[in-house]
Amino acid sequence: MEQVSQQQSPPAKRPTIADIARIVGVSKVSVSNALNGQPGVSDATRAKIAAVAEELGFVRNSAARALSGAKAAAVGLALCRPARMLGTEPFFMELIGGIEKVLSDASYSLALQVVSDHERGLEAYRRWWGERHIDGAILVDLRRDDARVPALEEMGLPTVVIGHPSGSGRLTPVWSDDAAAVRETMEYLAALGHRRVGRIAGLTGLVHTAIRDEAFAAACADLGLDALPTVHTDYTGEEGARATRRLLLSPARPTAILYDNDITAVAGLSVAQELGLSVPQDLSLVAWDDSPLAQVVRPPLTALSRDIHAYGAHAARTLLDLIAGRPVTGYEDQAPQLTPRGSTAAPPAR
Amino acid sequence: MEQVSQQQSPPAKRPTIADIARIVGVSKVSVSNALNGQPGVSDATRAKIAAVAEELGFVRNSAARALSGAKAAAVGLALCRPARMLGTEPFFMELIGGIEKVLSDASYSLALQVVSDHERGLEAYRRWWGERHIDGAILVDLRRDDARVPALEEMGLPTVVIGHPSGSGRLTPVWSDDAAAVRETMEYLAALGHRRVGRIAGLTGLVHTAIRDEAFAAACADLGLDALPTVHTDYTGEEGARATRRLLLSPARPTAILYDNDITAVAGLSVAQELGLSVPQDLSLVAWDDSPLAQVVRPPLTALSRDIHAYGAHAARTLLDLIAGRPVTGYEDQAPQLTPRGSTAAPPAR
DNA sequence: GATCGGCGGTTAACCGATTAAGGCGTGAAG
DNA sequence: CTTCACGCCTTAATCGGTTAACCGCCGATC
């Protein structure tokens, strides 16, 4: 605690294109053109410039470049998470990983801000865009009638929305067909013989929650299953446990439960075991989003898997297209795939 | 898939200080000074300028500001994770949350890049710093003889290292006393009556792994416990399960195991149950880093808890001090606290 | 032989903010 | 009555790169 760190000071003037120009004996503009692959520079000169730039360890000053009307080479992502939900979901780390991969290949960087609510998230986008800090944005946690959508539209900020087109307005959506995944799962459970299936869902306000809710109800109707009332949670283990307990202690106890994320599913598994129910003999469980977590518990959880990394990558790629002015349609990613594991089986004969 | 999103184009020229100056009838400099709280502007003028700026929705162009030698108002973090480890650890999301909180309160933003190895992480820092995109950096996953440390020192980039001072060179360290936590845990296990304790650790190259390894060996010696060879993993559930299986099937089976993260501990718990051992009667488990995950499994895991959010916040605060040129000492955070839960008990009488 | 069209460059102006240096009243001190 | 010090503001120059406009030269074309 005593040692004072003394970071050496010499801010060591960085070389600029003017330095390179002087050394090579040409004008700044030629250097700029050469370094940017613009025409109007002979190959010989170009090579000389490249060599000197390399030797000097030249790095473009992005501020100056941005000031001259060029791109900022960055995109923004404001993540709205109340503190306690942070870190509970592997989903976002993976999504960010996928986004980052594409961006860094294009030498773009990601400006990330974790905020407490959508209001402040919008502020972040507004500030970044106003400051010309970003060229585009990615919007997550899309809600119904999301106020951020019209706001971003009005700002003219190129934006990709991770969420269903029904809620993305004129912004570009990247989404997956959650309804199909729900249907597939329900058909699977029905085929196993289940007649009473419960659902423990995520936050009500989110678009994808609503879509899954609807698909669930529709599938129950189509397959002639008893539709238990869906229970909504905040994705935390505590609420997942509470909701599961409620469902399992109700008179019409379900023989299978579909969860909206892995954390609540794992919590539900513990609750079932506490109550003396064995999984999958007495109760089947299905988790949304596969993860190491879903695989290490006993029994391993049947899950709706999707390649989240690729999902993020698609979103980033779409955004880069949008920024570059290339014609962009929304992108529908692959629907989550049902991966049966040890947590699902036929219901107990009664 | 057919709908082509047509983000409205009018890039709508943003107001600049020149616009404000023209409207108010003063010079650009006065506007700049007024908006930055610099002296030399009368209160009346200042108020008028503020009003016009507000009305126009003026946002400072950070590129221009950065170009003029001011701060970039951003710090960089390059996260080195092989793709498959991404999202497995809640640790980083929480850490980032804490960092972000402090930064955004200071109107700083975080440039984040997820890279595959340290080499590319260093490249990111170099590019950001060269481009004047960041004012400082945070270094994580500190390794022994980490090549990034001398490189960053030489670059003169203000950097806070999250890791033990022994490996941070002249950069500023922010760390917690892992050795003390290991000691506390071992004393606790010894007091319960355990004599043979195993340890399933993280990556060998990391500084904190080495420190914990040493503390573990020292504690075993001091307390007269059998020192089983430490098994190193990559923090994934698979390796945690494999290592646990190996340990439990060895002739000198331990009665307690200390894990280096929560994922491996949960995997270990499943393995124990598979092998017919009940926890904590036959085997005690301790996880490093508390998390919702550690609490939802049955039995809930005894864990070494620390406030990761605060840890990140301290690092960010230290970095801001460093950037501002305030005298900075390293910061030693609170040591992880042992939180006993249901996964630890006295060993079986033999 | 005069004209046209590129190529390979150049100079000038500009992006939007900041810092440095200076000017002009006014009131107080000498 | 001068002189000095300030308060309030202005002009000029600068950061590092990009874009626009223009220029001389050489070979091909008519």
PDB file of N, CA and C in Angstrom, chain A residues 84-85 88 233-241 261 263-264 267:
ATOM      1  N   ARG A  84     -28.298  -6.177  -9.700  1.00  0.00           N
ATOM      2  CA  ARG A  84     -28.365  -7.543  -9.193  1.00  0.00           C
ATOM      3  C   ARG A  84     -28.535  -8.574 -10.295  1.00  0.00           C
ATOM      4  N   MET A  85     -28.962  -8.167 -11.469  1.00  0.00           N
ATOM      5  CA  MET A  85     -29.121  -9.147 -12.533  1.00  0.00           C
ATOM      6  C   MET A  85     -27.833  -9.335 -13.308  1.00  0.00           C
ATOM      7  N   THR A  88     -25.582 -12.655 -13.969  1.00  0.00           N
ATOM      8  CA  THR A  88     -26.328 -13.882 -13.785  1.00  0.00           C
ATOM      9  C   THR A  88     -26.519 -14.583 -15.120  1.00  0.00           C
ATOM     10  N   THR A 233     -40.967 -13.874 -14.063  1.00  0.00           N
ATOM     11  CA  THR A 233     -39.910 -13.621 -13.079  1.00  0.00           C
ATOM     12  C   THR A 233     -38.949 -12.579 -13.642  1.00  0.00           C
ATOM     13  N   ASP A 234     -37.962 -12.241 -12.813  1.00  0.00           N
ATOM     14  CA  ASP A 234     -36.934 -11.304 -13.280  1.00  0.00           C
ATOM     15  C   ASP A 234     -35.662 -12.046 -13.678  1.00  0.00           C
ATOM     16  N   TYR A 235     -35.776 -13.323 -13.968  1.00  0.00           N
ATOM     17  CA  TYR A 235     -34.664 -14.160 -14.427  1.00  0.00           C
ATOM     18  C   TYR A 235     -33.707 -14.581 -13.316  1.00  0.00           C
ATOM     19  N   THR A 236     -33.940 -14.165 -12.091  1.00  0.00           N
ATOM     20  CA  THR A 236     -33.010 -14.541 -11.023  1.00  0.00           C
ATOM     21  C   THR A 236     -33.368 -15.908 -10.464  1.00  0.00           C
ATOM     22  N   GLY A 237     -32.384 -16.516  -9.828  1.00  0.00           N
ATOM     23  CA  GLY A 237     -32.583 -17.815  -9.223  1.00  0.00           C
ATOM     24  C   GLY A 237     -33.658 -17.772  -8.137  1.00  0.00           C
ATOM     25  N   GLU A 238     -33.654 -16.710  -7.349  1.00  0.00           N
ATOM     26  CA  GLU A 238     -34.626 -16.623  -6.258  1.00  0.00           C
ATOM     27  C   GLU A 238     -36.060 -16.670  -6.790  1.00  0.00           C
ATOM     28  N   GLU A 239     -36.335 -15.829  -7.775  1.00  0.00           N
ATOM     29  CA  GLU A 239     -37.700 -15.802  -8.293  1.00  0.00           C
ATOM     30  C   GLU A 239     -38.038 -17.102  -9.011  1.00  0.00           C
ATOM     31  N   GLY A 240     -37.041 -17.673  -9.645  1.00  0.00           N
ATOM     32  CA  GLY A 240     -37.268 -18.949 -10.325  1.00  0.00           C
ATOM     33  C   GLY A 240     -37.646 -20.020  -9.319  1.00  0.00           C
ATOM     34  N   ALA A 241     -36.951 -20.002  -8.187  1.00  0.00           N
ATOM     35  CA  ALA A 241     -37.230 -20.991  -7.147  1.00  0.00           C
ATOM     36  C   ALA A 241     -38.633 -20.768  -6.579  1.00  0.00           C
ATOM     37  N   ASN A 261     -34.993 -19.058 -18.919  1.00  0.00           N
ATOM     38  CA  ASN A 261     -33.527 -18.999 -18.965  1.00  0.00           C
ATOM     39  C   ASN A 261     -32.939 -20.123 -18.131  1.00  0.00           C
ATOM     40  N   ILE A 263     -30.794 -19.977 -15.492  1.00  0.00           N
ATOM     41  CA  ILE A 263     -30.690 -19.767 -14.046  1.00  0.00           C
ATOM     42  C   ILE A 263     -31.968 -20.195 -13.329  1.00  0.00           C
ATOM     43  N   THR A 264     -33.098 -19.750 -13.848  1.00  0.00           N
ATOM     44  CA  THR A 264     -34.361 -20.126 -13.188  1.00  0.00           C
ATOM     45  C   THR A 264     -34.586 -21.628 -13.300  1.00  0.00           C
ATOM     46  N   ALA A 267     -32.509 -23.339 -10.658  1.00  0.00           N
ATOM     47  CA  ALA A 267     -33.134 -23.093  -9.363  1.00  0.00           C
ATOM     48  C   ALA A 267     -34.357 -23.988  -9.218  1.00  0.00           C
TER      49      ALA A 267
END
